[in-house]
PDB file of C-alpha atoms in Angstrom:
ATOM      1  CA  UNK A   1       0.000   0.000   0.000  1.00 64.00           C
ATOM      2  CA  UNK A   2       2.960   2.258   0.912  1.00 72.00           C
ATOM      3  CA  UNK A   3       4.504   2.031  -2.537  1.00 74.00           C
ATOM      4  CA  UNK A   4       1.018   2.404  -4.189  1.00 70.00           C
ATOM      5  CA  UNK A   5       0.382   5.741  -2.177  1.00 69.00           C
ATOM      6  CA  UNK A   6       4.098   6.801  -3.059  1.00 73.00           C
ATOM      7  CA  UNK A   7       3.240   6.321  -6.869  1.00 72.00           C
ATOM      8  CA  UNK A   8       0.098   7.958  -6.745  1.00 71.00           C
ATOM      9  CA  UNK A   9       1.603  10.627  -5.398  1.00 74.00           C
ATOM     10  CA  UNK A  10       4.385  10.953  -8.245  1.00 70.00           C
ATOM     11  CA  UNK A  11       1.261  11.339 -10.396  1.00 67.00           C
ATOM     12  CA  UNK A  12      -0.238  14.021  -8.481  1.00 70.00           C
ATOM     13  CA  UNK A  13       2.730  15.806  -8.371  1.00 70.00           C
ATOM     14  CA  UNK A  14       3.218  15.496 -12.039  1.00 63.00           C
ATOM     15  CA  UNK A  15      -0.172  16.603 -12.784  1.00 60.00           C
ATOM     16  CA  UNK A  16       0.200  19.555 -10.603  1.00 64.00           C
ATOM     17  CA  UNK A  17       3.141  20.398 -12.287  1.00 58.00           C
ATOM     18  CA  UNK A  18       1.595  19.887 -15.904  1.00 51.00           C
ATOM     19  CA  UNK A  19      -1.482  22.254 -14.472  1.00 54.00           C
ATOM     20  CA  UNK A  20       0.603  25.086 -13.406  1.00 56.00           C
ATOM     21  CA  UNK A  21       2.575  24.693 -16.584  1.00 53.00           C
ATOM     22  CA  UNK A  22      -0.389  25.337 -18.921  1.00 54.00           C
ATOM     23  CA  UNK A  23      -1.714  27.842 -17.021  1.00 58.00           C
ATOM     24  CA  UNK A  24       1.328  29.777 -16.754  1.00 62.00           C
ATOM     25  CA  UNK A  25       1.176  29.509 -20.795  1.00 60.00           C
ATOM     26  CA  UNK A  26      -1.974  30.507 -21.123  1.00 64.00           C
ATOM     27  CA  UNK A  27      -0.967  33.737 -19.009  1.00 65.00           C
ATOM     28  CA  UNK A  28       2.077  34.390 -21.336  1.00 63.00           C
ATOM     29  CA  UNK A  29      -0.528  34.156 -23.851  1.00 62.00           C
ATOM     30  CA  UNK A  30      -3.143  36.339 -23.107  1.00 64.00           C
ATOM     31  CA  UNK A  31      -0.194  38.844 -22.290  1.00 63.00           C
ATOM     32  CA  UNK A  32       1.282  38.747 -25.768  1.00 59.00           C
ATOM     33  CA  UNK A  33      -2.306  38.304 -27.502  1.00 58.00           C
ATOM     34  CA  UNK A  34      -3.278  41.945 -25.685  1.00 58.00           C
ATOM     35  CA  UNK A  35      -0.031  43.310 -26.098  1.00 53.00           C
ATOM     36  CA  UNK A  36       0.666  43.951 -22.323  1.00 50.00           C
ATOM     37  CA  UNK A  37       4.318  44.280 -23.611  1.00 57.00           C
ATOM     38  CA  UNK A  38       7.020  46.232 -21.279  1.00 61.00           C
ATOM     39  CA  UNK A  39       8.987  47.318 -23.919  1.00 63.00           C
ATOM     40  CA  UNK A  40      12.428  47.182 -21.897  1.00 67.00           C
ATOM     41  CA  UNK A  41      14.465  49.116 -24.962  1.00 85.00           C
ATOM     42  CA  UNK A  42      16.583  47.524 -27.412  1.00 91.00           C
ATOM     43  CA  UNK A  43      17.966  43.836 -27.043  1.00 92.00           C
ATOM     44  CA  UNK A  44      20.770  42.171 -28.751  1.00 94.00           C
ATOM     45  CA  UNK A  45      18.803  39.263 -30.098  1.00 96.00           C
ATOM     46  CA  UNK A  46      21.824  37.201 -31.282  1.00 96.00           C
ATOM     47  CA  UNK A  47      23.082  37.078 -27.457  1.00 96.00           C
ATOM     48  CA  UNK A  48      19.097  35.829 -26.943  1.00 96.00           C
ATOM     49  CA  UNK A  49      19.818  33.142 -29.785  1.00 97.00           C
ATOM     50  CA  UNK A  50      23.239  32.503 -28.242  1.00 96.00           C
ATOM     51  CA  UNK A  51      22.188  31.631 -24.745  1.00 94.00           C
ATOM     52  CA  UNK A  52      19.187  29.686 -25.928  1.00 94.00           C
ATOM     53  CA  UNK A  53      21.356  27.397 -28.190  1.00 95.00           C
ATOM     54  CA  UNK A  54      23.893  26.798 -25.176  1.00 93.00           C
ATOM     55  CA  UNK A  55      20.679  26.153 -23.158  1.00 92.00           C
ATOM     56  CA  UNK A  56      19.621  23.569 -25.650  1.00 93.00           C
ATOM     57  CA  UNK A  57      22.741  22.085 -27.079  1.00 93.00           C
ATOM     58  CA  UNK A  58      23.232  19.487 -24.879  1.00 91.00           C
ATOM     59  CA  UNK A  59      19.672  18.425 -24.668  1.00 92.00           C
ATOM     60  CA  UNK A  60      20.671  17.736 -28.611  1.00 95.00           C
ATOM     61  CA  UNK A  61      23.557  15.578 -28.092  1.00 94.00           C
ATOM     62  CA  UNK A  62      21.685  13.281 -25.702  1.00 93.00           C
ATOM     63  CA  UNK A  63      18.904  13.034 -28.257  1.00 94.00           C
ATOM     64  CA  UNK A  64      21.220  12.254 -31.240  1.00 96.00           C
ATOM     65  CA  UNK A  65      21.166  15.401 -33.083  1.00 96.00           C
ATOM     66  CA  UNK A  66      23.075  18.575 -34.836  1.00 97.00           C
ATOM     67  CA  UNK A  67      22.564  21.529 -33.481  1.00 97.00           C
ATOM     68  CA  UNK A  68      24.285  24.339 -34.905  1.00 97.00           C
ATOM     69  CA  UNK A  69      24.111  27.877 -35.645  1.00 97.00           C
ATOM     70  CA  UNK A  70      24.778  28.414 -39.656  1.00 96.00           C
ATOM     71  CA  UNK A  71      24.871  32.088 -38.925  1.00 96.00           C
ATOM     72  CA  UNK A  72      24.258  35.003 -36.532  1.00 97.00           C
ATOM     73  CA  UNK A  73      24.977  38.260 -37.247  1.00 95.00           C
ATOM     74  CA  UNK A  74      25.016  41.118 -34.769  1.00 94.00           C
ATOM     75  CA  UNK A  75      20.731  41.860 -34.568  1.00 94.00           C
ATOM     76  CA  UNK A  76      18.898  44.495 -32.646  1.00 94.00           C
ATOM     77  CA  UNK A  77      15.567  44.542 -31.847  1.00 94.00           C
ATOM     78  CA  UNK A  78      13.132  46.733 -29.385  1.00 91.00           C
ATOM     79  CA  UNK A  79      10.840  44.819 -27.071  1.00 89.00           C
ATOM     80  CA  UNK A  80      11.128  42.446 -24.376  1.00 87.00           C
ATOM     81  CA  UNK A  81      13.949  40.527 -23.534  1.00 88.00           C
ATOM     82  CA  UNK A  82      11.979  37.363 -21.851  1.00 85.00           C
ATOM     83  CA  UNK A  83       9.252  37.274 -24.230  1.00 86.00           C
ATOM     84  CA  UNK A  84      11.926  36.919 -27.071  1.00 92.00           C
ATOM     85  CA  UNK A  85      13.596  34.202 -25.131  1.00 90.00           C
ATOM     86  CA  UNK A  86      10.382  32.309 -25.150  1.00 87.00           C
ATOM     87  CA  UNK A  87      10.212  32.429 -28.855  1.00 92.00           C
ATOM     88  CA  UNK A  88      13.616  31.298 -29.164  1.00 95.00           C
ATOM     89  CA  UNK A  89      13.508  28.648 -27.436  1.00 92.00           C
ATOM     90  CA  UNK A  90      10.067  27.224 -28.035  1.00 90.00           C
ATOM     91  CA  UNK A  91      11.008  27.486 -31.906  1.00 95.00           C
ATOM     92  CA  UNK A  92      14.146  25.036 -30.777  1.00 95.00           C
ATOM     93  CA  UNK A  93      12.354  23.384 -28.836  1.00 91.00           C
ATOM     94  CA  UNK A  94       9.856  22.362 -31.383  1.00 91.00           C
ATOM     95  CA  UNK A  95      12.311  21.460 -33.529  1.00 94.00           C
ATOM     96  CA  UNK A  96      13.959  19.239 -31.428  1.00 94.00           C
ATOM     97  CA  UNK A  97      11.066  17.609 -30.723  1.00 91.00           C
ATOM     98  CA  UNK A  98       9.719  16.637 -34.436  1.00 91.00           C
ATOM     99  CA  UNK A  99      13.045  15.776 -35.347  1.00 94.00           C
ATOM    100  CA  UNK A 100      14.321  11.812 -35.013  1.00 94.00           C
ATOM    101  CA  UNK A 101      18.283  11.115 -33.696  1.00 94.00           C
ATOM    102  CA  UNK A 102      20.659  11.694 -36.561  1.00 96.00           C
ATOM    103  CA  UNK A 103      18.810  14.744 -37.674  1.00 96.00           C
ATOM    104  CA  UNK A 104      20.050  18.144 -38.198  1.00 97.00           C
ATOM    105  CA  UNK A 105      18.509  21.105 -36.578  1.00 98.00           C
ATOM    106  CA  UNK A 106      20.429  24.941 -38.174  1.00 98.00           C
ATOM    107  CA  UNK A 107      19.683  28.281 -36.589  1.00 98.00           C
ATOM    108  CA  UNK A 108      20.198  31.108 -38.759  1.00 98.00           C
ATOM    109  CA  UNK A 109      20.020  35.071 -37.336  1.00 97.00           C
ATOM    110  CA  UNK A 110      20.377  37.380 -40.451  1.00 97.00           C
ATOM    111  CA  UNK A 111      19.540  41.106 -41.727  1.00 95.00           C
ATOM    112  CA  UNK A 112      17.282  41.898 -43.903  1.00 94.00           C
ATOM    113  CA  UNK A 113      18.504  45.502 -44.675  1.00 90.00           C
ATOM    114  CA  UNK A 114      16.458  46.539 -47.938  1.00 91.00           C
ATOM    115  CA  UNK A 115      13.053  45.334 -46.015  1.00 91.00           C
ATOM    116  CA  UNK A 116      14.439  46.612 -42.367  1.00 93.00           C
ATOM    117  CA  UNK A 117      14.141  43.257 -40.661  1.00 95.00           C
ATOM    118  CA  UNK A 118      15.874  40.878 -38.840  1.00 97.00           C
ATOM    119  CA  UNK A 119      15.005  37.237 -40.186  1.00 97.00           C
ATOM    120  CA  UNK A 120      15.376  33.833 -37.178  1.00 98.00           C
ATOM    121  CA  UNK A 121      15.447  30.984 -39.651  1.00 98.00           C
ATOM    122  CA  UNK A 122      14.876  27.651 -37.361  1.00 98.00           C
ATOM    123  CA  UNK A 123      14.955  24.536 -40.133  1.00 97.00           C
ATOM    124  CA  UNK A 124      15.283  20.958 -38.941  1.00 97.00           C
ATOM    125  CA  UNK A 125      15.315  17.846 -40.993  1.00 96.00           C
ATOM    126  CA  UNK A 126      12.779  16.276 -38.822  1.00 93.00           C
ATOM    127  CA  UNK A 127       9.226  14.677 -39.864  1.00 90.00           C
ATOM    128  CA  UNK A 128       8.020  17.462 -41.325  1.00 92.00           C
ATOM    129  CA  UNK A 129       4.129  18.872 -41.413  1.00 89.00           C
ATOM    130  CA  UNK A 130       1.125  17.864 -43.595  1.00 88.00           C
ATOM    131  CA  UNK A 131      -0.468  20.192 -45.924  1.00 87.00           C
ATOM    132  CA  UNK A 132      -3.431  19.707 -43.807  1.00 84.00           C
ATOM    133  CA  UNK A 133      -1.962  20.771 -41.334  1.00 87.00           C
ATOM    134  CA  UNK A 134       0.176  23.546 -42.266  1.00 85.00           C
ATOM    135  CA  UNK A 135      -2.408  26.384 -41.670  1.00 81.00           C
ATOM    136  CA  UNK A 136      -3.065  25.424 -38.199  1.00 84.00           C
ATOM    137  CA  UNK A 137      -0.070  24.671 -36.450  1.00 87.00           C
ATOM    138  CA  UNK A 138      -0.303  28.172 -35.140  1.00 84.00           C
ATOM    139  CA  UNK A 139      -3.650  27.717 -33.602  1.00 82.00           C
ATOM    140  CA  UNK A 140      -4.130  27.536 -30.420  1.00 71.00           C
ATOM    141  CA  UNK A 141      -4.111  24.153 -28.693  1.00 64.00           C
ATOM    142  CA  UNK A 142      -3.602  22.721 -32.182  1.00 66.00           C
ATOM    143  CA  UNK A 143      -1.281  19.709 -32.936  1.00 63.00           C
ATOM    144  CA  UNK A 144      -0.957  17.520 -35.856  1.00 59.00           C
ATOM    145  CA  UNK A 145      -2.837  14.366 -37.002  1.00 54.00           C
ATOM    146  CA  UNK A 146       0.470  12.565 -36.523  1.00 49.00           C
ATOM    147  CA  UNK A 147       0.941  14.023 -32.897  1.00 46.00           C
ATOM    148  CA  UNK A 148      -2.459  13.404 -31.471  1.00 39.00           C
ATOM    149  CA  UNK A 149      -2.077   9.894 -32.982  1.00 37.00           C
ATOM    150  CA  UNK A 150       1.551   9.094 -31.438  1.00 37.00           C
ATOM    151  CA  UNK A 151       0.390  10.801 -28.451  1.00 35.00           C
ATOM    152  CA  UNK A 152      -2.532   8.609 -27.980  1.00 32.00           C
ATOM    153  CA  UNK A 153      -0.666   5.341 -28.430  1.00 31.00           C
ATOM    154  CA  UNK A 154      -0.057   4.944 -24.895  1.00 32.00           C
ATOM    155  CA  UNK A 155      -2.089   7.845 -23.251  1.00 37.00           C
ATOM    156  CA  UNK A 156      -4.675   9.993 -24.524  1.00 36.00           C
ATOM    157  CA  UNK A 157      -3.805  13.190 -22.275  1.00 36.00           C
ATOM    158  CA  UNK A 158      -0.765  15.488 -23.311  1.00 36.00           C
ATOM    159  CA  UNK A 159       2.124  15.537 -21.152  1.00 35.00           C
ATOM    160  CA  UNK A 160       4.736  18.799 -20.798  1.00 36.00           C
ATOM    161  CA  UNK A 161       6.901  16.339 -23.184  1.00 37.00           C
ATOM    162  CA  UNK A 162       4.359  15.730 -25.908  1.00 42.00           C
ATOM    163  CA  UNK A 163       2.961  19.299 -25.631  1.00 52.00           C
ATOM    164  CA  UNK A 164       0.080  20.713 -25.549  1.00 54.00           C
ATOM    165  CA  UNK A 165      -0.722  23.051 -28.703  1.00 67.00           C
ATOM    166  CA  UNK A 166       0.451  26.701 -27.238  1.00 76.00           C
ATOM    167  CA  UNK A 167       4.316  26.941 -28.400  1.00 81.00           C
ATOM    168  CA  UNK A 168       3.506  27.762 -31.226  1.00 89.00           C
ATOM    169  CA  UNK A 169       0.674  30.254 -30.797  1.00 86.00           C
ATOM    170  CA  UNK A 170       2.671  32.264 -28.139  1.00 86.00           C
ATOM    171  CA  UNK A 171       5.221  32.657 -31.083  1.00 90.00           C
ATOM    172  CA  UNK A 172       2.994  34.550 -33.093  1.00 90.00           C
ATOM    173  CA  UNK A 173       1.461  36.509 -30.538  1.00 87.00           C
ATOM    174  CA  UNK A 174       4.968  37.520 -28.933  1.00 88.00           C
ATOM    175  CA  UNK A 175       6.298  38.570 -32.572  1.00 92.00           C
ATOM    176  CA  UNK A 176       2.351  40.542 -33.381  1.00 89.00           C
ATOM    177  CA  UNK A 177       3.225  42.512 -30.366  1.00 87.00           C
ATOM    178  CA  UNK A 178       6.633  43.589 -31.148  1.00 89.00           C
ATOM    179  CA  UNK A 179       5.354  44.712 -34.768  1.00 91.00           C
ATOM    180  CA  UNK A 180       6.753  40.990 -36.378  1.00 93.00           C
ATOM    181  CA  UNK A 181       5.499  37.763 -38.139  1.00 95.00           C
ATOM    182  CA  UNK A 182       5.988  34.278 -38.190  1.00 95.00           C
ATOM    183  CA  UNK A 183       6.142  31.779 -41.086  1.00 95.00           C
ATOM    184  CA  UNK A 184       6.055  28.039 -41.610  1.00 95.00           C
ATOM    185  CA  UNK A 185       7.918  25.992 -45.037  1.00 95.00           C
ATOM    186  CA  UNK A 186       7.238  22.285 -44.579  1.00 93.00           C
ATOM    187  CA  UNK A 187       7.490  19.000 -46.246  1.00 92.00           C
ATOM    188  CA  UNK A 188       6.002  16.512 -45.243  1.00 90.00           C
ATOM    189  CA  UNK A 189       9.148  13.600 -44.403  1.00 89.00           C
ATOM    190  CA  UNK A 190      11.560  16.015 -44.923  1.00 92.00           C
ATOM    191  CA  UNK A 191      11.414  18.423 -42.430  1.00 95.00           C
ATOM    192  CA  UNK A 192      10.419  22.199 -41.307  1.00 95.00           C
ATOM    193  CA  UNK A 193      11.367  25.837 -41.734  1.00 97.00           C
ATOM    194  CA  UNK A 194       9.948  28.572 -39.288  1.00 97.00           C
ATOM    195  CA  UNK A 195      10.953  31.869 -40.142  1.00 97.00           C
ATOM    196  CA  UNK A 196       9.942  34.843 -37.295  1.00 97.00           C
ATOM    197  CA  UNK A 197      10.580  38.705 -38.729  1.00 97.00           C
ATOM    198  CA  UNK A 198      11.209  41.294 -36.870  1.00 96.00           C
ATOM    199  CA  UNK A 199      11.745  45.072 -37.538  1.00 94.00           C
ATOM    200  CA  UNK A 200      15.368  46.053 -36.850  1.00 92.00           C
ATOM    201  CA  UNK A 201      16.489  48.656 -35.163  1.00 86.00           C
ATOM    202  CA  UNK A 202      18.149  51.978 -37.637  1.00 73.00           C
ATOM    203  CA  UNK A 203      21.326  52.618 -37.402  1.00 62.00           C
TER     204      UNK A 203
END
């Protein structure tokens, strides 16, 4: 009975922390969505590309795969340091997690001087995204056919690791506030492309 309590409370525990997870989303969310931005002033984003790659390279390794930058030149944006983070990272993140050991996943940070943008390129060689799909996958609580169906296999409710449809979303509503976009370039089997715009700071 003593070990059967002690697992049951693992669950609990897990649950709890799934819970406060998703809600604390859903906050970040409806903070980006309405634009309740602190614009903190102008932020180096290829140091925020640089620390989230460090964060995330050796969560790579242990999974098998390539993570590299391709290129970063020097960027400057105005907004908000942490809600940038978040769409670095959830952008890696996601490509991490769609992408199968001995893939490739390449950051890119460029200008785009005649258009007055800075361009995040995140492409991985991972399963890639049906057509049907495509147009949603920045919907909210939205995942793919394939997801839901490998999800289900051996439990029908998300966990933190299989996600639960708001990475995504809060990309597009972080980069809306700050006055940016976000794209998607997918084949299906071959991988993804996710390209976020910003505008850059003049010189």
């Amino acid at each position: 009975p003593a070990e059967e309590y002690r697992e049951l409370l693992v669950d609990v525990i897990e649950l709890c922390e799934h819970l406060s997870s998703l809600v604390g989303q859903l906050l970040f969310l409806a903070e980006s969505e309405n634009a309740v931005i602190d614009q903190e002033g102008v932020i180096g984003l290829h140091k925020v590309v640089e620390r989230s790659f460090e964060i995330f390279h050796d969560v790579a390794e242990h999974l098998g795969i390539s993570l590299r930058i391709a290129r970063l030149d020097a960027c400057e944006v105005r907004g908000n340091h942490q809600h940038l983070r978040q769409v670095v990272n959830n952008l890696i993140d996601n490509a991490l997690k769609y992408t199968d050991r001995g893939g490739r996943v390449d950051i890119t940070l460029r200008h785009d001087s005649p258009h007055g943008q800075v361009v995040l390129t995140v492409r991985d060689t991972g399963q890639g995204i049906s057509p049907e799909d495509l147009d949603r996958v920045f919907d909210r609580f939205y995942r793919s056919k394939a997801h839901r169906v490998s999800a289900s296999a051996s439990d029908p409710s998300p966990t933190p690791d299989q996600g639960i449809g708001l990475g995504l979303s809060i990309c597009r509503a972080i980069l809306q506030a700050h006055g940016g976009s976000i794209e998607v370039e997918s084949t299906l089997g071959e991988g993804s492309t996710f390209i976020a715009r910003l505008p850059t700071v003049p010189s």
